[in-house]
Short mmCIF file of C-alpha atoms in Angstrom, two decimals:
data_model
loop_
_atom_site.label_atom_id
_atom_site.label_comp_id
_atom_site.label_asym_id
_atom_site.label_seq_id
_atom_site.Cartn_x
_atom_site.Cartn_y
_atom_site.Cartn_z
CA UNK A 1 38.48 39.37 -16.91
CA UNK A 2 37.32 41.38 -20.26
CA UNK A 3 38.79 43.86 -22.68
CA UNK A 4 40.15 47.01 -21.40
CA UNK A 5 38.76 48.88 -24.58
CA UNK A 6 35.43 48.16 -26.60
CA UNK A 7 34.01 49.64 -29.70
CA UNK A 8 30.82 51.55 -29.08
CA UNK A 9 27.73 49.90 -30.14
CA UNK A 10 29.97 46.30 -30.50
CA UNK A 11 28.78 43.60 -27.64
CA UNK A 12 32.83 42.43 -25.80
CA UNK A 13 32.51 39.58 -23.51
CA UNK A 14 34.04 39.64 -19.64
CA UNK A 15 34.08 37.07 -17.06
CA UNK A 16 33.87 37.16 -13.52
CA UNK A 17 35.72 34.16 -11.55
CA UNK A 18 33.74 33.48 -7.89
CA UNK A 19 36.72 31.07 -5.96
CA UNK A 20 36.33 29.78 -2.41
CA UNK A 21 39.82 29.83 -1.06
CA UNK A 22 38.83 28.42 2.78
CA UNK A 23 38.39 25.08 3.69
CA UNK A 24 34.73 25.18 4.43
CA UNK A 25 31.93 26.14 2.42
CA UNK A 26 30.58 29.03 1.16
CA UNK A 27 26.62 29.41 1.72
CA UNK A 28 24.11 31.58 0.19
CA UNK A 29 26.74 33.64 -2.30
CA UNK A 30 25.64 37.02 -3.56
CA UNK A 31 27.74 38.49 -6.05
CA UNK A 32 26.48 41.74 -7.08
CA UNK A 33 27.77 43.74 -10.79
CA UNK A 34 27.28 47.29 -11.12
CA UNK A 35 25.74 48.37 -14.94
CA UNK A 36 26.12 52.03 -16.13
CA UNK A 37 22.95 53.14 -17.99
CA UNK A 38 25.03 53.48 -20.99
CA UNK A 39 26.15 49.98 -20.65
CA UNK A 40 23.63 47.22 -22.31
CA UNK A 41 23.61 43.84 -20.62
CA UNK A 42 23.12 41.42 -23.87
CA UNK A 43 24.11 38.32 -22.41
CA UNK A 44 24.52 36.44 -19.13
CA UNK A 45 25.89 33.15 -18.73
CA UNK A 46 26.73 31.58 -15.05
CA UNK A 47 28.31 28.12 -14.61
CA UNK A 48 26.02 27.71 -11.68
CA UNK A 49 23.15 29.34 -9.99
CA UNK A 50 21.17 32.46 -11.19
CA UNK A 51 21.11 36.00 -12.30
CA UNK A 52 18.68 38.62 -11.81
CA UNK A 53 18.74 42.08 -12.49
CA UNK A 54 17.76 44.69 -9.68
CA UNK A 55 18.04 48.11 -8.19
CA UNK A 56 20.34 49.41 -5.53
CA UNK A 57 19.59 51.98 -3.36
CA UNK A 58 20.82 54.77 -5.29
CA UNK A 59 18.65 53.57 -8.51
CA UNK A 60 21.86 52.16 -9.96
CA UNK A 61 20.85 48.42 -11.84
CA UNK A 62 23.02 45.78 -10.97
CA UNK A 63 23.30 42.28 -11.83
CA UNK A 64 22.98 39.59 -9.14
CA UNK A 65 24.38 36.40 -9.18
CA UNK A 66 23.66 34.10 -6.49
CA UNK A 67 25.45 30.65 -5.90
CA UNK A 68 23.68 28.43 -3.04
CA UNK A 69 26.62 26.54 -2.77
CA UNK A 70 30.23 27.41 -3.23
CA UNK A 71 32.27 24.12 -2.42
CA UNK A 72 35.91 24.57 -0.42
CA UNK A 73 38.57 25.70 -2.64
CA UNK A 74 35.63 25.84 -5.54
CA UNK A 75 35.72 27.85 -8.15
CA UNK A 76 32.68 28.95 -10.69
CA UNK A 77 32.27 31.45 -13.36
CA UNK A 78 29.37 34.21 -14.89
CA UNK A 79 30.01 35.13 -18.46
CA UNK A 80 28.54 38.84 -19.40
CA UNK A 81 28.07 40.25 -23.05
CA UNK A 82 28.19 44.17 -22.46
CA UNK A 83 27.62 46.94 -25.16
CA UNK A 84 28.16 50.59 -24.83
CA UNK A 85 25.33 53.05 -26.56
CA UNK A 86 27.06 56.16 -25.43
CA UNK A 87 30.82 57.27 -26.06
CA UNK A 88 31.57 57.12 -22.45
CA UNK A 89 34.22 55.33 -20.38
CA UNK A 90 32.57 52.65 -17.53
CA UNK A 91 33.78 50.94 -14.65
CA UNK A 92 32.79 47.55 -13.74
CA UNK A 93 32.11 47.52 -9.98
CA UNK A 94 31.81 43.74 -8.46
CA UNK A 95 31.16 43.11 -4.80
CA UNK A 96 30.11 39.81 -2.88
CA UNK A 97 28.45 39.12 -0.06
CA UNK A 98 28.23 35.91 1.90
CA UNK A 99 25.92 34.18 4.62
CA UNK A 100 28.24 33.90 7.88
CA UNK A 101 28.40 30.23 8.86
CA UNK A 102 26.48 29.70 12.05
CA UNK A 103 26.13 26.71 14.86
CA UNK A 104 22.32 25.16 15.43
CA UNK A 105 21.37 22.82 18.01
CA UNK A 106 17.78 21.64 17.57
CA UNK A 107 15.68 21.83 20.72
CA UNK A 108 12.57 19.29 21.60
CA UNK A 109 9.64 20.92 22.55
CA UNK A 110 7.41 18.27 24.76
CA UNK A 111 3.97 18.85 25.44
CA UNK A 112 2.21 17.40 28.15
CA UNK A 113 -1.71 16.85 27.63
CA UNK A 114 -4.63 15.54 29.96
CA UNK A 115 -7.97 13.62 28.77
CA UNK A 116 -10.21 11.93 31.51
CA UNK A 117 -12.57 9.67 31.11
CA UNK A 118 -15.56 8.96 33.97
CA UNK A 119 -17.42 5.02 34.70
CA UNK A 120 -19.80 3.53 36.78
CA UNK A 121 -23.43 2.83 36.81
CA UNK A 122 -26.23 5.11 35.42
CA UNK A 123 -28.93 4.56 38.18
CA UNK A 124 -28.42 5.13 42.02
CA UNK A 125 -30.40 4.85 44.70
CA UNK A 126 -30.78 7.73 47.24
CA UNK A 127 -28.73 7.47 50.01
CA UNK A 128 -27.14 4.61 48.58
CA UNK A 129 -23.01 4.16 48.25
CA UNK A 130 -21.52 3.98 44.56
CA UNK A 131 -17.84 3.19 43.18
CA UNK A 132 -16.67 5.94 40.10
CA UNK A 133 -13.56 4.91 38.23
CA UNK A 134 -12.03 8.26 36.42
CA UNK A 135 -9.34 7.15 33.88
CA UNK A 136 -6.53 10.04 33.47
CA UNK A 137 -4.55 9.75 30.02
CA UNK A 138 -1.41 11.91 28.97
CA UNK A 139 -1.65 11.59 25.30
CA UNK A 140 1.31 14.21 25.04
CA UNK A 141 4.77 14.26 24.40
CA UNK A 142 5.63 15.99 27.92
CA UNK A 143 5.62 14.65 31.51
CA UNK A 144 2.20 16.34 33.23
CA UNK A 145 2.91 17.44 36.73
CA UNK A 146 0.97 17.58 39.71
CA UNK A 147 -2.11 15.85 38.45
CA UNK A 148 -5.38 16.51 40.61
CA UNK A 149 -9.13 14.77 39.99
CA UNK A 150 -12.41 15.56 41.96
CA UNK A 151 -15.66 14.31 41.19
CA UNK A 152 -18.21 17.02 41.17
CA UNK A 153 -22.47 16.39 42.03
CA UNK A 154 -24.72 18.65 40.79
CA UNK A 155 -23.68 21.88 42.48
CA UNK A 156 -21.39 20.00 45.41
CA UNK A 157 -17.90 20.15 44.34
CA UNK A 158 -16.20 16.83 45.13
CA UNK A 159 -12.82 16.27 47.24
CA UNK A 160 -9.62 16.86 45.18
CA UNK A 161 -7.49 14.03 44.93
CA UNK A 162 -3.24 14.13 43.91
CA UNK A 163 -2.32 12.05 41.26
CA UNK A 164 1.00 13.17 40.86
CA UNK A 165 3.07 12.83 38.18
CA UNK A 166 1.79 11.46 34.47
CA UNK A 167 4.47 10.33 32.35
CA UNK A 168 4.16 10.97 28.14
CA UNK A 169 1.63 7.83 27.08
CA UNK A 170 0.90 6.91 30.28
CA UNK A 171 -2.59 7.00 32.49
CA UNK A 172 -3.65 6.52 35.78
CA UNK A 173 -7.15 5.18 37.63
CA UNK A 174 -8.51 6.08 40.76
CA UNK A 175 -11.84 4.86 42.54
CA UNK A 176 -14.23 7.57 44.48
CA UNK A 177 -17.37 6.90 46.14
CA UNK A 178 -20.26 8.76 45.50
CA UNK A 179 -23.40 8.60 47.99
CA UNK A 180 -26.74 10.33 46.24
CA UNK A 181 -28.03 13.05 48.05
CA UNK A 182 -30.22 14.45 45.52
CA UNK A 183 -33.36 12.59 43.80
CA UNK A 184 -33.85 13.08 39.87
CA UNK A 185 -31.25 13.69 37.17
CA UNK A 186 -28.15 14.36 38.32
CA UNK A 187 -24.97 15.86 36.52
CA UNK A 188 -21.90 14.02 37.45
CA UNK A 189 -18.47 15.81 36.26
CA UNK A 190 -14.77 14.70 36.82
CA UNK A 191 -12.24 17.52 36.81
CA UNK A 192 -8.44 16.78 36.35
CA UNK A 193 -6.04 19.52 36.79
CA UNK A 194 -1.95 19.76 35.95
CA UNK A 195 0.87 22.33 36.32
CA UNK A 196 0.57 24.84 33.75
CA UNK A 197 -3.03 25.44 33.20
CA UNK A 198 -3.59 22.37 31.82
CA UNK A 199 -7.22 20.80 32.70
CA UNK A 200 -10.20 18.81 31.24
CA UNK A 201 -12.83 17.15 32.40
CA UNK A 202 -15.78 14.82 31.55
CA UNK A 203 -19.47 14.61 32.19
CA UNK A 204 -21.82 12.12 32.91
CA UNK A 205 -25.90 11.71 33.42
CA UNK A 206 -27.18 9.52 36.15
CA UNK A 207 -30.47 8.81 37.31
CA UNK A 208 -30.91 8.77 41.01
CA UNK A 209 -34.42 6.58 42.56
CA UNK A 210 -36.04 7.35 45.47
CA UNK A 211 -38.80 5.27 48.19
CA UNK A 212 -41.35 8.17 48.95
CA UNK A 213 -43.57 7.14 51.72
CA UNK A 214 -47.17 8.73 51.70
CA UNK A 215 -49.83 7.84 54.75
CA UNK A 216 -53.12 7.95 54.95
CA UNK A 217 -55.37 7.19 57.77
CA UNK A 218 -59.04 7.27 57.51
CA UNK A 219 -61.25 7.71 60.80
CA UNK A 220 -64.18 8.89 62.59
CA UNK A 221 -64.73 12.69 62.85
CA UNK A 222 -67.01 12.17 66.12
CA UNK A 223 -67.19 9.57 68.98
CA UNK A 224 -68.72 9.64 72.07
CA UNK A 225 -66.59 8.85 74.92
CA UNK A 226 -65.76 4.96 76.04
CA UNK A 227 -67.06 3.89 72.49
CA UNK A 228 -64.07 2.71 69.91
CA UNK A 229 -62.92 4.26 66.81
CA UNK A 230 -61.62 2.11 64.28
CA UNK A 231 -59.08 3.41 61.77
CA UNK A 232 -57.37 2.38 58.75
CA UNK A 233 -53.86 3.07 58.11
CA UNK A 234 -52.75 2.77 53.96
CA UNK A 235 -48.80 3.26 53.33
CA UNK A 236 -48.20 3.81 49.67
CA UNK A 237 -44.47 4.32 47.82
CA UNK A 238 -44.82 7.02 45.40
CA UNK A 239 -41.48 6.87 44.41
CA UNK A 240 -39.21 5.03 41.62
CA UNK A 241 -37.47 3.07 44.00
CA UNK A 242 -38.46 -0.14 46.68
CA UNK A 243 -38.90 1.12 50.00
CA UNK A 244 -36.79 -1.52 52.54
CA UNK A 245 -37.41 -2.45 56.16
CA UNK A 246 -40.57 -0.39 56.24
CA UNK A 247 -41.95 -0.20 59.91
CA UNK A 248 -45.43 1.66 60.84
CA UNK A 249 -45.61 2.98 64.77
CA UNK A 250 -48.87 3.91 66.09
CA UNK A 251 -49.19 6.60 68.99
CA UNK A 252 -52.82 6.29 70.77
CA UNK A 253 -54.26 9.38 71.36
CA UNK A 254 -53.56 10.52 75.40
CA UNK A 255 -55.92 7.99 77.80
CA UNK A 256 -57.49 6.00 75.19
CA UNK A 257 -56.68 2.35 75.27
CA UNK A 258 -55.98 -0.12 72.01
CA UNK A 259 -58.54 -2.81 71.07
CA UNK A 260 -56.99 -5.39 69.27
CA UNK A 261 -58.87 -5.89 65.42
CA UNK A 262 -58.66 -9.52 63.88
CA UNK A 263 -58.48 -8.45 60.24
CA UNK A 264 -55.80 -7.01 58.76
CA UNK A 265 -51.61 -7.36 59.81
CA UNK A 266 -51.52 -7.22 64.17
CA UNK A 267 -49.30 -5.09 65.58
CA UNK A 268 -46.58 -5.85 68.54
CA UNK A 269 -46.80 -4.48 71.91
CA UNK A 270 -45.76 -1.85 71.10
CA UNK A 271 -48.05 -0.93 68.52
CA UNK A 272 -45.47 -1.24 65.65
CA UNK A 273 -46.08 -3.01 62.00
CA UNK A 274 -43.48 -4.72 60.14
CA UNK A 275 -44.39 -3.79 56.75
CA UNK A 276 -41.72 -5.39 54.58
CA UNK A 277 -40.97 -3.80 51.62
CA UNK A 278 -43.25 -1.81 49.31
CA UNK A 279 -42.41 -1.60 45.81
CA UNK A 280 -42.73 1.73 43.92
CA UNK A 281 -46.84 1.95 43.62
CA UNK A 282 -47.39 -0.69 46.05
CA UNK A 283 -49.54 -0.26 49.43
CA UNK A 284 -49.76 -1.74 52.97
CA UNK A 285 -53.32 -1.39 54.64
CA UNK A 286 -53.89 -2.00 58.26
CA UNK A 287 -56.66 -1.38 61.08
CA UNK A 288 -56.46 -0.20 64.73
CA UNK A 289 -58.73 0.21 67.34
CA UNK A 290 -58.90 2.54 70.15
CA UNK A 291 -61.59 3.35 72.90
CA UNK A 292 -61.66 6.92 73.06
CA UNK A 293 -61.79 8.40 76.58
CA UNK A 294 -60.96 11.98 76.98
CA UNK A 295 -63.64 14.08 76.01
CA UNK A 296 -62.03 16.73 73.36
CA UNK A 297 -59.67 16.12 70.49
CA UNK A 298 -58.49 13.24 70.60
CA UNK A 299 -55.14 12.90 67.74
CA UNK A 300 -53.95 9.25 66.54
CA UNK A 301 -50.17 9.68 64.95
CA UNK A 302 -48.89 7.63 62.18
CA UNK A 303 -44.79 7.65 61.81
CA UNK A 304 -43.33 5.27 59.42
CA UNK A 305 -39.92 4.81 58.49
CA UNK A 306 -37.37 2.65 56.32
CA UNK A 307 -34.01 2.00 55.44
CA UNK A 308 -31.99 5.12 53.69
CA UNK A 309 -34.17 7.69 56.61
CA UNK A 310 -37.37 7.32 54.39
CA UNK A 311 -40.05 9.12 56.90
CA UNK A 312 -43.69 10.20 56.81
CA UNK A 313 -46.22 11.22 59.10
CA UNK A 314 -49.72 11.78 59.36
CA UNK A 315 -52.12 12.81 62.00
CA UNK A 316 -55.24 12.35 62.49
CA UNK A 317 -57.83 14.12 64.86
CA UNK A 318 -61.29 12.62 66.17
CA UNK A 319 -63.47 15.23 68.31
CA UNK A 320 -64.68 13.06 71.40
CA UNK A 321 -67.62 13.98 73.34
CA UNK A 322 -68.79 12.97 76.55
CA UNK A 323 -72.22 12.74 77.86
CA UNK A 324 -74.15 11.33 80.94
CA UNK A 325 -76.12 8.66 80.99
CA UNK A 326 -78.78 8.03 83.44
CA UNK A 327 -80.47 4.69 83.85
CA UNK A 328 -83.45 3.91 86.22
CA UNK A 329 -84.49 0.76 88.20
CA UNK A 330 -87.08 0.38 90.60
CA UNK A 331 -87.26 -2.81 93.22
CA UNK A 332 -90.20 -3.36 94.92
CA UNK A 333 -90.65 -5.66 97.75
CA UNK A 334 -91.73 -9.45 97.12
CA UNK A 335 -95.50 -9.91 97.64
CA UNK A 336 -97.74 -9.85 98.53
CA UNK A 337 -97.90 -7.95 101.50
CA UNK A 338 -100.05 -7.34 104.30
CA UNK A 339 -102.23 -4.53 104.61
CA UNK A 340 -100.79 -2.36 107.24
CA UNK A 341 -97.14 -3.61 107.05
CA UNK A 342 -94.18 -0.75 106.40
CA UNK A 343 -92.96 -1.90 103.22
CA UNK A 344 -89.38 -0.47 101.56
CA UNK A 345 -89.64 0.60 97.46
CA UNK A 346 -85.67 1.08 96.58
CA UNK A 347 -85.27 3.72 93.79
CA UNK A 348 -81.68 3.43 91.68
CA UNK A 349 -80.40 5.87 89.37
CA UNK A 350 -76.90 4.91 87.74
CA UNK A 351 -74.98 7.44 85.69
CA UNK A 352 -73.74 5.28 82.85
CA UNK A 353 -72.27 7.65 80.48
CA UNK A 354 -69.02 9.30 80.62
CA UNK A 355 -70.01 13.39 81.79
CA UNK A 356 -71.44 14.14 84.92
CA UNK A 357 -75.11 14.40 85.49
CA UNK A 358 -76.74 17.54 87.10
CA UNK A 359 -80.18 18.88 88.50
CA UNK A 360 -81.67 15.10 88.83
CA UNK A 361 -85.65 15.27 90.09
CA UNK A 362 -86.11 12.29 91.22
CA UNK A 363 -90.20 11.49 92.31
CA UNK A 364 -91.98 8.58 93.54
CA UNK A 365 -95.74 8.02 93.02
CA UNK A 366 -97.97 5.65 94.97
CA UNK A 367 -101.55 4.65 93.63
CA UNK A 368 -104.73 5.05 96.59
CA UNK A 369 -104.91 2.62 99.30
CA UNK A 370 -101.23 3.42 99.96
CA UNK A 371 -98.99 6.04 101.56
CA UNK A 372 -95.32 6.71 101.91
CA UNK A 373 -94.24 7.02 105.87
CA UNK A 374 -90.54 7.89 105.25
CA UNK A 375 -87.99 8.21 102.44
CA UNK A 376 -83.87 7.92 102.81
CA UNK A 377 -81.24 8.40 100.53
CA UNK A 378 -81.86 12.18 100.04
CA UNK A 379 -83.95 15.28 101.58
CA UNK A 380 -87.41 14.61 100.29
CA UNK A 381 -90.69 15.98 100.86
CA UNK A 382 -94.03 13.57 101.97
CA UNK A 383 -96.97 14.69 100.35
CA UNK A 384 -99.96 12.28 100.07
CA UNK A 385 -99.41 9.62 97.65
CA UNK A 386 -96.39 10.55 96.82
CA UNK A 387 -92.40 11.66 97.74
CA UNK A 388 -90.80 15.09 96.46
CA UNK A 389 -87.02 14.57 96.81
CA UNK A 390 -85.12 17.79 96.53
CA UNK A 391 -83.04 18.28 93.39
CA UNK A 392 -79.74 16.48 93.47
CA UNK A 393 -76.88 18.83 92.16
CA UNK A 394 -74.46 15.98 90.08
CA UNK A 395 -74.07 12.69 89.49
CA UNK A 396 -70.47 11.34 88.48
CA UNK A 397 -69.98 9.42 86.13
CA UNK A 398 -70.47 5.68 87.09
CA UNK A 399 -71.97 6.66 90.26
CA UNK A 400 -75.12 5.38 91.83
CA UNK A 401 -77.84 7.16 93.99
CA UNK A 402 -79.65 4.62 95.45
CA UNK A 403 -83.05 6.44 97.32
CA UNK A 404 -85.49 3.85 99.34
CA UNK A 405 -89.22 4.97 100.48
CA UNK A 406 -90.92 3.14 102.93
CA UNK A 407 -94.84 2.90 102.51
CA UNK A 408 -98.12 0.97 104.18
CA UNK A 409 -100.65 -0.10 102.36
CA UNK A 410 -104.34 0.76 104.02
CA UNK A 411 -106.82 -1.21 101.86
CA UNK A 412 -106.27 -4.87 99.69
CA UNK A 413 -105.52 -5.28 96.26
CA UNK A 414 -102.34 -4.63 93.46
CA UNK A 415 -101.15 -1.09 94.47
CA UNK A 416 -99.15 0.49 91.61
CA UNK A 417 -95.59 2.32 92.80
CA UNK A 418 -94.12 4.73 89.80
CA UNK A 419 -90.70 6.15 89.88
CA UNK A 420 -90.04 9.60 87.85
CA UNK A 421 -86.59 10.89 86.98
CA UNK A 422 -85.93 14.07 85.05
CA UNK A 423 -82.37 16.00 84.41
CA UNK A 424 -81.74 18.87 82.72
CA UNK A 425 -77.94 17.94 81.71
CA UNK A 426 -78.55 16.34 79.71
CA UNK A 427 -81.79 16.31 79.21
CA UNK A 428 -83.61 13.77 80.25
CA UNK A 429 -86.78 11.62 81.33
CA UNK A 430 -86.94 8.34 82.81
CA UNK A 431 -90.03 6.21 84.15
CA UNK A 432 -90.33 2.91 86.25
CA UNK A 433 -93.42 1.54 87.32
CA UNK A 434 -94.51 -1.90 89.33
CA UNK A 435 -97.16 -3.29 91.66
CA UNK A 436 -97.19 -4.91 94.68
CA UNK A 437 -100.49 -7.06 96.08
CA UNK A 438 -101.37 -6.50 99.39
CA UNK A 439 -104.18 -8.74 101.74
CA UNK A 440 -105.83 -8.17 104.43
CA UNK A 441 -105.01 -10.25 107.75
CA UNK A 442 -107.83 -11.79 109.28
CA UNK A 443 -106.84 -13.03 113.13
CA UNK A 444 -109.42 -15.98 113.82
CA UNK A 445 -111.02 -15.97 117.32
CA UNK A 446 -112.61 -18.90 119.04
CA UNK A 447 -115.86 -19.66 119.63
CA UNK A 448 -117.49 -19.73 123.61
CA UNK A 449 -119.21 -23.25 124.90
CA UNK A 450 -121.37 -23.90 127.17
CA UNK A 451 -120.63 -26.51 129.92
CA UNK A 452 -117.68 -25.80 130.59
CA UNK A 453 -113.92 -24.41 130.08
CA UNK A 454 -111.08 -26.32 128.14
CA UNK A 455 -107.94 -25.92 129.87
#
């Protein structure tokens, strides 16, 4: 509303009426006023809201008044001041443009979420049986579906377990057993897993202890055969953790036979040791005896074992030689004797040792005034004052050659008898020597008388 006519150069007022004629209200009003370029905008007054001046697309300026809020059946007003500088007719163009009302509905996004959280103890023992607790929390806003856990070792991935569903605040607990299979550090890790890529997981540092057995066994490099070897035995743990039920087994090496030793833990029949248990750095020490029989190498085994399959072993090799072992006696016959009587020397060699003997010389040796008449026992030769016998190829072990020579003494007196052995395997040289007296039988005779004859 405004003059029709205004003086050029003179400011003439016009007002523009905005009225909401609906029943609702009107949001966001725009109402936009065209302005020549000969047309001066002095003044501009609303009863509400703002003004601005701006550019339409045609580089036109307008004035815009916008109104936030235009209440049902409302009515506001903009008061202009506008001056002409050129002697030109204008038209005031007015147009208005309003935000269409629009429905909302306001939708809840919910959010499920996952933490876990993993317990139990920090050290293990190897082989040993531990409980895990792994705590599942849905701090969210959203239901988490399909919730799985595992419990990873080191590299082994664990079994995967279904949780289900996790409601919004709430958490879940499950248990798994864990048995060590690994010594040292060990990385523990709990994994949960939900619909929609949700996961997380925790991590936790344990310290698994282990019994290490370690043997040793000290004996004899050499024996000769049928003598005994002693050897001591030392278990030691070398670990971090006690070594339980710890039992020592002793195999003899093949034909030798055990000879019990008083010091020192005894062993059962069966050549076993209850050791007890050895804590880590601790030792058990115990001696066994064994006659050693087979020439060669002769190997004693150690195997010791323990709760949670603890195991060593340790062998140990002695080199067992045999040899022969030749003794000589010599029995001569209880004097004295009678000159002229066959009298039997008895020659025995024994093979003590534990090889054969071979190539035995075996000769016997009278002193004068006596002669052998005959040997037996072997093949000899009779030469004077003395008996030849003809190499004997072998003598077992524990066998005995017994040889006998029968001689006669021709004069009175101690006559000496000496008994040679030699061998070459082994070598060998063995002497016996006695004496035997010998008398001489006188027969008395009687004398002749004269007279007459005794009857």
């Amino acid at each position: 509303v405004g003059p029709r006519a205004i003086v050029l150069g003179k400011a003439a007022q016009f007002t523009i009426t905005a009225l909401n004629q609906s029943d609702l209200p009107a949001r966001d009003l725009n109402v936009r006023i065209g302005l020549p370029s000969w047309v001066q905008l002095s003044g501009a007054e609303p009863s509400t809201g703002s003004t601005r001046k701006q550019a339409d697309a045609s580089g036109i300026d307008q004035l815009v008044w916008t109104l936030d809020n235009l209440e049902a059946r409302g009515r506001q007003q903009l008061t202009l001041k506008l001056m002409p500088i050129e002697n030109r007719p204008f038209e005031l163009a007015v147009d208005w443009a309003l935000m269409p009302v629009s429905m909302q509905a306001q939708i809840q996004v919910q959010k499920p979420e996952l933490e876990i959280a993993l317990s139990g103890p920090k050290d293990l023992l190897f082989g040993q049986t531990e409980t895990y607790t792994i705590t599942v929390t849905n701090p969210g806003t959203g239901d988490a579906e399909n919730v799985s856990v595992q419990l990873a070792a080191g590299k082994s991935a664990g079994k995967s377990h279904a949780l289900g569903v996790i409601g919004a605040g709430q958490q879940r607990q499950i248990q798994v057993e864990l048995t060590a299979q690994q010594a040292g550090q060990l990385e523990l890790t709990a994994l949960a897993a939900a619909e929609g890529g949700l996961e997380t997981s925790a991590n936790r540092t344990v310290q698994v202890r282990q019994a290490r057995l370690e043997i040793e066994v000290a004996g004899p490099p050499l024996k000769f055969a049928g003598t005994v070897a002693t050897y001591q035995v030392r278990v030691s743990n070398i670990g971090d953790a006690p070594a339980d039920r710890i039992v020592a087994a002793v195999k003899l090496p093949s034909g030798s036979k055990h000879v019990p030793i008083n010091d020192g833990p005894q062993p059962s029949a069966e050549l076993t040791w209850n050791l007890g248990v050895l804590r880590p750095g601790a030792d058990a020490v115990f001696n066994i005896g064994a006659q050693l029989l087979s020439p060669g190498e002769n190997r004693l085994e150690v195997q010791v074992r323990g709760a949670a399959d603890i195991a060593a072993d340790r062998i140990v090799a002695t080199r067992v030689e045999a040899i022969a072992d030749l003794k000589l006696v010599v029995n001569d016959p209880k004097g004295p004797k009678p000159v002229g009587e066959e009298v039997v020397y008895e020659i025995e060699v024994t093979n003590r040792g534990t090889k054969a003997a071979e190539q035995i010389n075996v000769v016997a040796q009278f002193s004068e005034g006596i002669e052998p008449v005959r040997a037996e026992g072997s093949q000899a030769e009779l030469v004077p004052g003395q008996v030849l016998f003809h190499p004997i190829g072998r003598l077992e072990p524990g066998q005995k050659l017994t040889l006998k020579v029968t001689a006669k003494a021709s004069t009175e007196g101690n006559h000496r008898f000496r008994a040679e052995v030699t061998c070459d395997q082994p070598e060998t040289r063995l002497a016996a020597e006695d004496s035997t007296r010998y008398y001489k039988l006188d027969v008395p005779q009687l004398g002749s008388r004269t007279g007459g004859t005794i009857r």
